[in-house]
PDB file of C-alpha atoms in Angstrom:
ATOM      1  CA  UNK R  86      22.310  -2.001  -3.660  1.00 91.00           C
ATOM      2  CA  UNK R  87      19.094  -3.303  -2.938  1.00 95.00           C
ATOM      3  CA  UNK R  88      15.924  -3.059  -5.132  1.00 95.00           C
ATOM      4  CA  UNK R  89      12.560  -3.203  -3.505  1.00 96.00           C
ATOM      5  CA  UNK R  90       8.793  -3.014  -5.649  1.00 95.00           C
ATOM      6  CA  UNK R  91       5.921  -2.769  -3.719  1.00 94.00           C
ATOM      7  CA  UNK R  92       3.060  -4.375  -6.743  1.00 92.00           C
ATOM      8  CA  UNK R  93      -0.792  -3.263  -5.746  1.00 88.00           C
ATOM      9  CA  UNK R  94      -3.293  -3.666  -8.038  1.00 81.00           C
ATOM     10  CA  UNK R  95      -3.304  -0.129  -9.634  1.00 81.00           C
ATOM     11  CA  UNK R  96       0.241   1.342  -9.501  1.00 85.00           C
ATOM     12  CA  UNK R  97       3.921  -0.889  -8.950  1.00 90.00           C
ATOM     13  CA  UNK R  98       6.315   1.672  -6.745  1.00 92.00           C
ATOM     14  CA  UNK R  99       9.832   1.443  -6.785  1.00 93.00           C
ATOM     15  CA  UNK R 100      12.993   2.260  -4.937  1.00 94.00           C
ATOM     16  CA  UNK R 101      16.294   1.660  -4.874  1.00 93.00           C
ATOM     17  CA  UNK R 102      18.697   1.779  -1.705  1.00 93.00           C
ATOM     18  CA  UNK R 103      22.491   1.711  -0.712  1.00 90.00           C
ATOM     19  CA  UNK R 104      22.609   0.974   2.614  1.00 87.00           C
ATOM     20  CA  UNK R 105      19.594   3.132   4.310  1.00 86.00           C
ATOM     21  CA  UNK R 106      19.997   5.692   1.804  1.00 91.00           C
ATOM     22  CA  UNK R 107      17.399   5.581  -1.200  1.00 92.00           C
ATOM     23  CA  UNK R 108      19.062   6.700  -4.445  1.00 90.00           C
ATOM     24  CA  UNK R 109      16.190   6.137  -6.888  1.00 90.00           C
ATOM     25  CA  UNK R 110      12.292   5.549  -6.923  1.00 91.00           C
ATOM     26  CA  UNK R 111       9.307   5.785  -9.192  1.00 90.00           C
ATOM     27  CA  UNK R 112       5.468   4.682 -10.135  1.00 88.00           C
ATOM     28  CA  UNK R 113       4.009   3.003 -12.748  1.00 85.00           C
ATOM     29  CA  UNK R 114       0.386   1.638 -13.837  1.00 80.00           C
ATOM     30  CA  UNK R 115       1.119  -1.778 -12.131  1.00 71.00           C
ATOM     31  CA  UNK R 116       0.989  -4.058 -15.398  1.00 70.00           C
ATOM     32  CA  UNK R 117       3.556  -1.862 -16.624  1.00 77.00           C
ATOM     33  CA  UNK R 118       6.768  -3.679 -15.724  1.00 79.00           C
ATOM     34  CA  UNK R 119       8.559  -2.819 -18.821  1.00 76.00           C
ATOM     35  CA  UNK R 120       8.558   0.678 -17.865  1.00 78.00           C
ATOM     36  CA  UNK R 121      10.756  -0.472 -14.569  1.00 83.00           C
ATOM     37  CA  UNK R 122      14.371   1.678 -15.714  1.00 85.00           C
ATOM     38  CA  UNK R 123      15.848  -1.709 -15.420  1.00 80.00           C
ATOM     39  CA  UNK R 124      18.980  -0.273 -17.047  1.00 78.00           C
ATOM     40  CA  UNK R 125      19.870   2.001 -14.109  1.00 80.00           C
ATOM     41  CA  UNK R 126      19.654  -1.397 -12.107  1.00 81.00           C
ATOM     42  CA  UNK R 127      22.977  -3.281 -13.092  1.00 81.00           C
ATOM     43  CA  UNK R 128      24.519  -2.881  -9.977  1.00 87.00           C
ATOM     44  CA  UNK R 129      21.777  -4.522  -7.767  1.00 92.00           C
ATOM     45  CA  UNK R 130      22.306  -7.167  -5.322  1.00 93.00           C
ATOM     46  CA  UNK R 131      19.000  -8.328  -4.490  1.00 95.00           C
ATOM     47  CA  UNK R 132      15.340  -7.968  -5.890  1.00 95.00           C
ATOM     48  CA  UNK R 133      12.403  -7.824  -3.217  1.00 97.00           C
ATOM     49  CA  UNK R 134       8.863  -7.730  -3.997  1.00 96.00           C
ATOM     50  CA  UNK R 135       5.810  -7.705  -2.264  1.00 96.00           C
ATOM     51  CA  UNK R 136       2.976  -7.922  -4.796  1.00 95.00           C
ATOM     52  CA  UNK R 137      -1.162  -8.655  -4.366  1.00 93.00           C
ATOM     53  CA  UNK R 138      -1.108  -8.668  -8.167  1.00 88.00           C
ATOM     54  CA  UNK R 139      -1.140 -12.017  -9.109  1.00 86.00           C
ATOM     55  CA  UNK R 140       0.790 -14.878 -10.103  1.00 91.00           C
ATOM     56  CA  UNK R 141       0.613 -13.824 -14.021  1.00 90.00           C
ATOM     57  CA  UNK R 142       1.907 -10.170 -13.137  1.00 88.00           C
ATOM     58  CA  UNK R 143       4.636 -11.791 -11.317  1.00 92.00           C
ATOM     59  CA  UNK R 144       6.201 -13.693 -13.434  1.00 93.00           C
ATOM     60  CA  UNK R 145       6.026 -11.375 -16.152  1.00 91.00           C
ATOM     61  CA  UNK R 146       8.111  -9.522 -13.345  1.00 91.00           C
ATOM     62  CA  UNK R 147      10.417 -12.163 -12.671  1.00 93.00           C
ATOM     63  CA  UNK R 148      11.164 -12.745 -16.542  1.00 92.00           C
ATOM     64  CA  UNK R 149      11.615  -9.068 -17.331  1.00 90.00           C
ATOM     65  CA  UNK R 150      14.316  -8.675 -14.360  1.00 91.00           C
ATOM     66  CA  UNK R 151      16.217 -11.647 -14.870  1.00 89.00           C
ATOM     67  CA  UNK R 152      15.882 -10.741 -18.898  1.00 88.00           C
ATOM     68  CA  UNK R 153      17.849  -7.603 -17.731  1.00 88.00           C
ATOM     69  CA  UNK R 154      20.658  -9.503 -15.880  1.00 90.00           C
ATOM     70  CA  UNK R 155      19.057  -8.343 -12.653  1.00 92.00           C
ATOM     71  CA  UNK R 156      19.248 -11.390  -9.672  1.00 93.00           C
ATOM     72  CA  UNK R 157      16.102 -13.470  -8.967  1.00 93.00           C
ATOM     73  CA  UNK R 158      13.598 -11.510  -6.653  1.00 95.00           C
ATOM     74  CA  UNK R 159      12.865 -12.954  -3.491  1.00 96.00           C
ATOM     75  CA  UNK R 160       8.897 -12.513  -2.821  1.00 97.00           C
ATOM     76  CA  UNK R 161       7.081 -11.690   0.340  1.00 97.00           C
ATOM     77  CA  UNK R 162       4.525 -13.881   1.506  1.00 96.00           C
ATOM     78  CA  UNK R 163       2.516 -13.385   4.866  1.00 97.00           C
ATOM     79  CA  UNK R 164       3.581 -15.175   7.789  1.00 97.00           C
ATOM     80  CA  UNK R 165       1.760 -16.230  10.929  1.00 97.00           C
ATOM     81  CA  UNK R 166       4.369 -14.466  12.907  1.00 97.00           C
ATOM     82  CA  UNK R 167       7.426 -12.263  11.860  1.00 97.00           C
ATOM     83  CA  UNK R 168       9.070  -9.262  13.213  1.00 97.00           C
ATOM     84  CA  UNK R 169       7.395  -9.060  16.554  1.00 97.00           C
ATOM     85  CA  UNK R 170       3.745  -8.701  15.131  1.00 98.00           C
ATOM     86  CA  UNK R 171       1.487 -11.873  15.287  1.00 98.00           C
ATOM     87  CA  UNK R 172      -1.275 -12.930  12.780  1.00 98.00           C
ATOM     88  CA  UNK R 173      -4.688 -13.385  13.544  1.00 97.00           C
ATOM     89  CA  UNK R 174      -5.563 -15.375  10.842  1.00 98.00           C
ATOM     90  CA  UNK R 175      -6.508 -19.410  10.682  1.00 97.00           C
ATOM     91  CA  UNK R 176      -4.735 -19.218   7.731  1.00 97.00           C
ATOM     92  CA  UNK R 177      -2.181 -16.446   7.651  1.00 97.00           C
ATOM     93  CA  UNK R 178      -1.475 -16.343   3.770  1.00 95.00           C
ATOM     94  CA  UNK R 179      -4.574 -15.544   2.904  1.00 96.00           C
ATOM     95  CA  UNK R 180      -4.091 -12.108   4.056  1.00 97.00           C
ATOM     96  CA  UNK R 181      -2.303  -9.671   1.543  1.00 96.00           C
ATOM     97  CA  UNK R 182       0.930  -9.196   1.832  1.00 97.00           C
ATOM     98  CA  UNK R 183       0.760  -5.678   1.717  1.00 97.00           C
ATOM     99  CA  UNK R 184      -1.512  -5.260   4.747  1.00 98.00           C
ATOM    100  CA  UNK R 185       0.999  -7.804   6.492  1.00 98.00           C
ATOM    101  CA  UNK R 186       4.446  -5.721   5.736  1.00 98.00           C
ATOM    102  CA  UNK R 187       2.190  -2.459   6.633  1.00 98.00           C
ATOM    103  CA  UNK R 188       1.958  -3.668   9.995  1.00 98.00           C
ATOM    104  CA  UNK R 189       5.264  -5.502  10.340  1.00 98.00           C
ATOM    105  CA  UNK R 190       6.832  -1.651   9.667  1.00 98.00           C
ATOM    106  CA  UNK R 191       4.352   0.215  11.976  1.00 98.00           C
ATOM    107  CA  UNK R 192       5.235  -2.001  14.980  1.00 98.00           C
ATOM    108  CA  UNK R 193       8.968  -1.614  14.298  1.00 98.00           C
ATOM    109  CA  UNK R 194       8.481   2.012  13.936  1.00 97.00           C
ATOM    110  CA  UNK R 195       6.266   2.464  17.425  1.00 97.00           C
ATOM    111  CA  UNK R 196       6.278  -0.538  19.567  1.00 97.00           C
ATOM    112  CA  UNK R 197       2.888  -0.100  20.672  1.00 97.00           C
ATOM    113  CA  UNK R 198      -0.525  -0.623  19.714  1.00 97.00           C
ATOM    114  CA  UNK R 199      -1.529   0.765  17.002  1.00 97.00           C
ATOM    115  CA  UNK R 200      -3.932   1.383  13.883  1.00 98.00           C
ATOM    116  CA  UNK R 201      -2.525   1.396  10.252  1.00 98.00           C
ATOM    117  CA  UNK R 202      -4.827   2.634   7.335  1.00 98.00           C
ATOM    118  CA  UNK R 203      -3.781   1.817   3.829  1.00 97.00           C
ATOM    119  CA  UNK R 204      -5.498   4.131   1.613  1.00 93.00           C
ATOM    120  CA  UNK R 205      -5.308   2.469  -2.116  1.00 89.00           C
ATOM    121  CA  UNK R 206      -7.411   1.003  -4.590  1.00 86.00           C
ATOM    122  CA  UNK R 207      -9.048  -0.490  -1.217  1.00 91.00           C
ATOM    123  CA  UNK R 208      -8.816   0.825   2.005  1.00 95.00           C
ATOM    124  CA  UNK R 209      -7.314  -1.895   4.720  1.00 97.00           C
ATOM    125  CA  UNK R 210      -7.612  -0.901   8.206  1.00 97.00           C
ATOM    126  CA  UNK R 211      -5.920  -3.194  10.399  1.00 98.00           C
ATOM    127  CA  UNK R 212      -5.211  -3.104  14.472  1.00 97.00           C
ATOM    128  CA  UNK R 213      -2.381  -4.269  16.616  1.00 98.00           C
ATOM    129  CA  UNK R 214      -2.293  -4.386  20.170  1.00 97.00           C
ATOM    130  CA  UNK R 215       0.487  -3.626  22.837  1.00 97.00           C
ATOM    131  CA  UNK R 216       2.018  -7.059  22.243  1.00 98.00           C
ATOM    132  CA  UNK R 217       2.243  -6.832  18.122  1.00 98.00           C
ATOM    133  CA  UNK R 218      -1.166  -9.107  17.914  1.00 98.00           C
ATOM    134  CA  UNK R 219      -2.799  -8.125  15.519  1.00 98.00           C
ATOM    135  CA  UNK R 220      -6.466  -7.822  16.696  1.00 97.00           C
ATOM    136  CA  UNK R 221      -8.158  -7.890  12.835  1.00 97.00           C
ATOM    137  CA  UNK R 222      -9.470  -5.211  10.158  1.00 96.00           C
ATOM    138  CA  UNK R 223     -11.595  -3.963   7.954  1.00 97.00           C
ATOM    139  CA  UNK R 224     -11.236  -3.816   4.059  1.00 96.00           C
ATOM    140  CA  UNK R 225     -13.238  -1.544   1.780  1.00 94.00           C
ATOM    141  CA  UNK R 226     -13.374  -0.183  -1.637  1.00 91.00           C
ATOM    142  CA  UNK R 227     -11.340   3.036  -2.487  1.00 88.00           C
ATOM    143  CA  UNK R 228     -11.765   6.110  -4.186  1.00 83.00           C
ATOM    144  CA  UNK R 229     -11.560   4.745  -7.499  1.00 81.00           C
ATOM    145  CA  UNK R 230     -12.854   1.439  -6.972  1.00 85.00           C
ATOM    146  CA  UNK R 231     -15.737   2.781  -5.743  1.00 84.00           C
ATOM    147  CA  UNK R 232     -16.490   5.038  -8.800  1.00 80.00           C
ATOM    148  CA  UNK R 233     -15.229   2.320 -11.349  1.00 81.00           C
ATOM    149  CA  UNK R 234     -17.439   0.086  -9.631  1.00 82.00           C
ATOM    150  CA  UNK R 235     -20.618   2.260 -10.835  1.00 79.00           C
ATOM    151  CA  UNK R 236     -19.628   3.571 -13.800  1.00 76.00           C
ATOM    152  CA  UNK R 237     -17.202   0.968 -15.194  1.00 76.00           C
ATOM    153  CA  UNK R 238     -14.355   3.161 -17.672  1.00 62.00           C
ATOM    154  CA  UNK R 239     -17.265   5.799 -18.886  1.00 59.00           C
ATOM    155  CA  UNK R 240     -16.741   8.075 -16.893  1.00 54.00           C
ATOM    156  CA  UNK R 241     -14.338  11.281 -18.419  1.00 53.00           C
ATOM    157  CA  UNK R 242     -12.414  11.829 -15.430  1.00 53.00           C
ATOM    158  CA  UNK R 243     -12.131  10.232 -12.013  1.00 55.00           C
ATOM    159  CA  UNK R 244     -12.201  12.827  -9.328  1.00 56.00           C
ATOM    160  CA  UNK R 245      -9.552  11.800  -7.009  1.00 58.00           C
ATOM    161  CA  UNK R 246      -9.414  11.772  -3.540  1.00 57.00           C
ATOM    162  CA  UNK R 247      -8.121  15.210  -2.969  1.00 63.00           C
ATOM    163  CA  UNK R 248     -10.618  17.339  -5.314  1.00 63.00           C
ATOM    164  CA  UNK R 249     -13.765  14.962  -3.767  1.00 59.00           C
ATOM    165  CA  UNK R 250     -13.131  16.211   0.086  1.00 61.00           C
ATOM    166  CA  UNK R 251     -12.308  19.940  -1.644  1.00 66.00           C
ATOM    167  CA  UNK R 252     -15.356  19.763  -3.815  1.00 67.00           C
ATOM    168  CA  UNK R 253     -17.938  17.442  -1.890  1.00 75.00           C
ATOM    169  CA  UNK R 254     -21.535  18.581  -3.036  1.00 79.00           C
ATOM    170  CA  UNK R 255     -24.121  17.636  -4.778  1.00 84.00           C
ATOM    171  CA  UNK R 256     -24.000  16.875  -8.365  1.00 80.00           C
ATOM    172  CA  UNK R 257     -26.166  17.101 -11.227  1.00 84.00           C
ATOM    173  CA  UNK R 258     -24.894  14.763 -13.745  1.00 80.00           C
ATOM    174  CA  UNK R 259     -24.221  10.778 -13.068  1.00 80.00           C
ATOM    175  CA  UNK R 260     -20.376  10.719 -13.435  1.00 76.00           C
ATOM    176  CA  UNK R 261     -19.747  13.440 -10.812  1.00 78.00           C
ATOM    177  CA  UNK R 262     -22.487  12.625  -8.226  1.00 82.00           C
ATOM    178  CA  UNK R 263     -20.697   9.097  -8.056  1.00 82.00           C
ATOM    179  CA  UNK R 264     -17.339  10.986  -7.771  1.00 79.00           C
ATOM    180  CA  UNK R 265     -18.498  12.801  -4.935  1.00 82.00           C
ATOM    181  CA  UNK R 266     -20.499  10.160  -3.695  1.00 84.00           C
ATOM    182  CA  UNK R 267     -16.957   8.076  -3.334  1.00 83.00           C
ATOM    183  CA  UNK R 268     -15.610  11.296  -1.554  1.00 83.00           C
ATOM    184  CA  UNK R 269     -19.007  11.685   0.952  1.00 85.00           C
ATOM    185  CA  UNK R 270     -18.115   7.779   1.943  1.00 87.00           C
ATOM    186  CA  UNK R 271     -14.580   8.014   2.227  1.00 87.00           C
ATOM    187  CA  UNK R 272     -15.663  11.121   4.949  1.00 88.00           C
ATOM    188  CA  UNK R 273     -17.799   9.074   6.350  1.00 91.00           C
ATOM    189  CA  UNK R 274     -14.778   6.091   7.064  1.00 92.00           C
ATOM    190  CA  UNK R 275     -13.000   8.598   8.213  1.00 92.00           C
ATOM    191  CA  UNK R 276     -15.048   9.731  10.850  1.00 92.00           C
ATOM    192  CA  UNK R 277     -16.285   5.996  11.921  1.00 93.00           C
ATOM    193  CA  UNK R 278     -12.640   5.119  12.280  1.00 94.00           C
ATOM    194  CA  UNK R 279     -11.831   8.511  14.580  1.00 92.00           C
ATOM    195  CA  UNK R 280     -14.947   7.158  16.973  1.00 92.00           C
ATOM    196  CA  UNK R 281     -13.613   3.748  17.079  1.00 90.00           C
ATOM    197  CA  UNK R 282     -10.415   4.800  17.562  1.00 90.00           C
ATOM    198  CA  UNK R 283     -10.608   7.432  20.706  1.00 84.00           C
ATOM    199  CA  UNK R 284      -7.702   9.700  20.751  1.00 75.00           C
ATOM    200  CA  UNK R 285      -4.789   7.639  22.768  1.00 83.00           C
ATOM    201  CA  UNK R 286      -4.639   5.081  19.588  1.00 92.00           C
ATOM    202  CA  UNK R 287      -1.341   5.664  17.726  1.00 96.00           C
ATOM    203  CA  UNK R 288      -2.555   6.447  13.750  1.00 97.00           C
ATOM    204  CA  UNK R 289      -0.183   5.604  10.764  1.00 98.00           C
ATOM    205  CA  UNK R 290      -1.556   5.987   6.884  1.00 98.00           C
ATOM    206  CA  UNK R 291       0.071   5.258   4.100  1.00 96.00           C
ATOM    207  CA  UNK R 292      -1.146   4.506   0.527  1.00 93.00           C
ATOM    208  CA  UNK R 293      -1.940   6.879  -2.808  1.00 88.00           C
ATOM    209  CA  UNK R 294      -5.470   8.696  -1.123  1.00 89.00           C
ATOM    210  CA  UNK R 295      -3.231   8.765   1.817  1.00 93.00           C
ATOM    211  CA  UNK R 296      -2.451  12.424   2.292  1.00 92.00           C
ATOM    212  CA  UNK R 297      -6.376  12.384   1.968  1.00 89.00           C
ATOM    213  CA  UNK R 298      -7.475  10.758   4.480  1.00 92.00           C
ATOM    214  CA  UNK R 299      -4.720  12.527   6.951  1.00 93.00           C
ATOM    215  CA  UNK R 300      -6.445  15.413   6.052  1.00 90.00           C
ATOM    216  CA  UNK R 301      -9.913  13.704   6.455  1.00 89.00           C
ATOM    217  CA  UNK R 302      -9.206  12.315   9.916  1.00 91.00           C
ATOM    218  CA  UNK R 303      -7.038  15.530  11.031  1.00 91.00           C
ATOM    219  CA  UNK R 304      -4.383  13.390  13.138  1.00 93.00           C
ATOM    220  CA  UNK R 305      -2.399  10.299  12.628  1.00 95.00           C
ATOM    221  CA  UNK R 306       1.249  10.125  10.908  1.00 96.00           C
ATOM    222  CA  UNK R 307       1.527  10.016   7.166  1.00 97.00           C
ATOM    223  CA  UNK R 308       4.260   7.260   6.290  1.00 97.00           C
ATOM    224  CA  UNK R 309       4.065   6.991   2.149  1.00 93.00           C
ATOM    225  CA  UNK R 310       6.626   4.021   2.115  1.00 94.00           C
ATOM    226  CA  UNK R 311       5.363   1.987   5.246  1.00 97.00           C
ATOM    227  CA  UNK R 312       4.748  -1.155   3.054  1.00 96.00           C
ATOM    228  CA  UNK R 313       8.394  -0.991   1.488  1.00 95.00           C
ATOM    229  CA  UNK R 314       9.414  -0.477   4.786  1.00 96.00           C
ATOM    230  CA  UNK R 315       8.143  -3.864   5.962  1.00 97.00           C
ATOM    231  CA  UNK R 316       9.480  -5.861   2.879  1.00 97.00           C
ATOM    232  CA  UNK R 317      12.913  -4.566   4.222  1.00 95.00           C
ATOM    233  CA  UNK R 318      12.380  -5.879   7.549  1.00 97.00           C
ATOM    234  CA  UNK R 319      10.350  -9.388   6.023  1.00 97.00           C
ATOM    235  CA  UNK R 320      13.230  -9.832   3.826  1.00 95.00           C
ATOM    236  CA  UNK R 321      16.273  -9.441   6.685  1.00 93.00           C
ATOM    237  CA  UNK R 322      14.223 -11.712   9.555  1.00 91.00           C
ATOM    238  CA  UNK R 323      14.030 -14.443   6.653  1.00 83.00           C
ATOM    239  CA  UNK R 324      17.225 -14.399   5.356  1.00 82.00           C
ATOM    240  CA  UNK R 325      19.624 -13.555   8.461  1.00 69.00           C
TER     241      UNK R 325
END
């Protein structure tokens, strides 16, 4: 069995697979490796993990699994090419691995050019053309980024990104017109991207405020495990 963890800087997703099957899968705060159910994991082969979380994170990851008995995971890092899709970076590892797998799983899952939105803690929006080139993005603050980055941890309760496109008005207290200010901008994204997109464009979205942002751009595919997807694929191109 194979055990894949997908580490962003808010929540660490899990799953576990047999084959193509997945048997298992979960979300936690993304510090929170000890909450991993590393105990249901004894018959794993092989650990892979794509992480933008930082080296610290990591290796409390690494110590915790191999605490457990677990094998050594084998960590995604960006590549200039891999998988059919090409990087348009000078320096292809300074792009985050997540974005990277993201696109390495929509171009094995359409062939074609295409847009990918990641719709996290930041929003990535990255383009590939008919040849898997990838022809550059845009990254911006998320949902709760954006209200975190006003209000800091004051504020009672972060709207998230379904009740702010339900519930988008104005607001007469600071806490919820920043909520729904974060919801009247992630609209607004929305409706850029659906100009600069045209309607031939093939649209896949993945990430938490995904289902969101479907809903907010009213097309495009919703594909919830599209970077897990890609650390499959990374993993079998670099080890045969």
């Amino acid at each position: 069995m194979i055990l894949e963890i997908d580490v962003g800087n808010t929540f660490l997703k899990w799953r576990l697979r047999a084959g193509t099957r997945v048997v298992g899968s979960g979300r936690h705060a993304s510090a929170a490796v000890d909450e991993l159910p590393l105990m249901q994991f004894q018959s794993v082969d092989a650990v892979l993990v794509g992480s933008v979380a930082g080296e610290s994170v990591n290796e409390t990851l690494r110590q915790t699994l191999e605490r457990y008995g677990l094998p050594s995971p084998w960590f995604a890092a960006t590549a200039g090419t891999a998988c059919g899709v090409t990087n348009s970076y000078a320096k292809p590892e300074t792009m985050g691995v997540d974005r990277w797998l993201a696109m390495l799983a929509a171009w094995r899952r359409l062939g074609v050019g295409c847009c990918v939105v990641d719709s996290g803690s930041a929003i990535t929006i990255d383009l590939l053309d008919d040849q898997g080139v990838h022809q550059g993005g845009f990254i911006l603050p998320g949902m709760r980024l954006l209200q975190k980055a006003l209000l800091g941890n004051t504020a009672r309760v972060f709207l998230n990104s379904e009740e702010a496109i339900e519930q988008l008005r104005p607001a007469n207290n600071t806490s919820d017109a920043v909520a729904q200010g974060a919801g009247f901008i992630l609209e607004g994204v929305a409706m850029r991207l659906d100009t600069l997109l045209g309607s031939g464009l093939p649209l896949l979205i993945t990430g938490g405020d995904g289902p969101a942002f479907r809903r907010l751009m009213g097309r495009g595919q919703l594909v919830p495990e599209l970077v897990m997807d890609g650390l499959q694929l990374a993993y079998v191109e670099r080890t045969g």
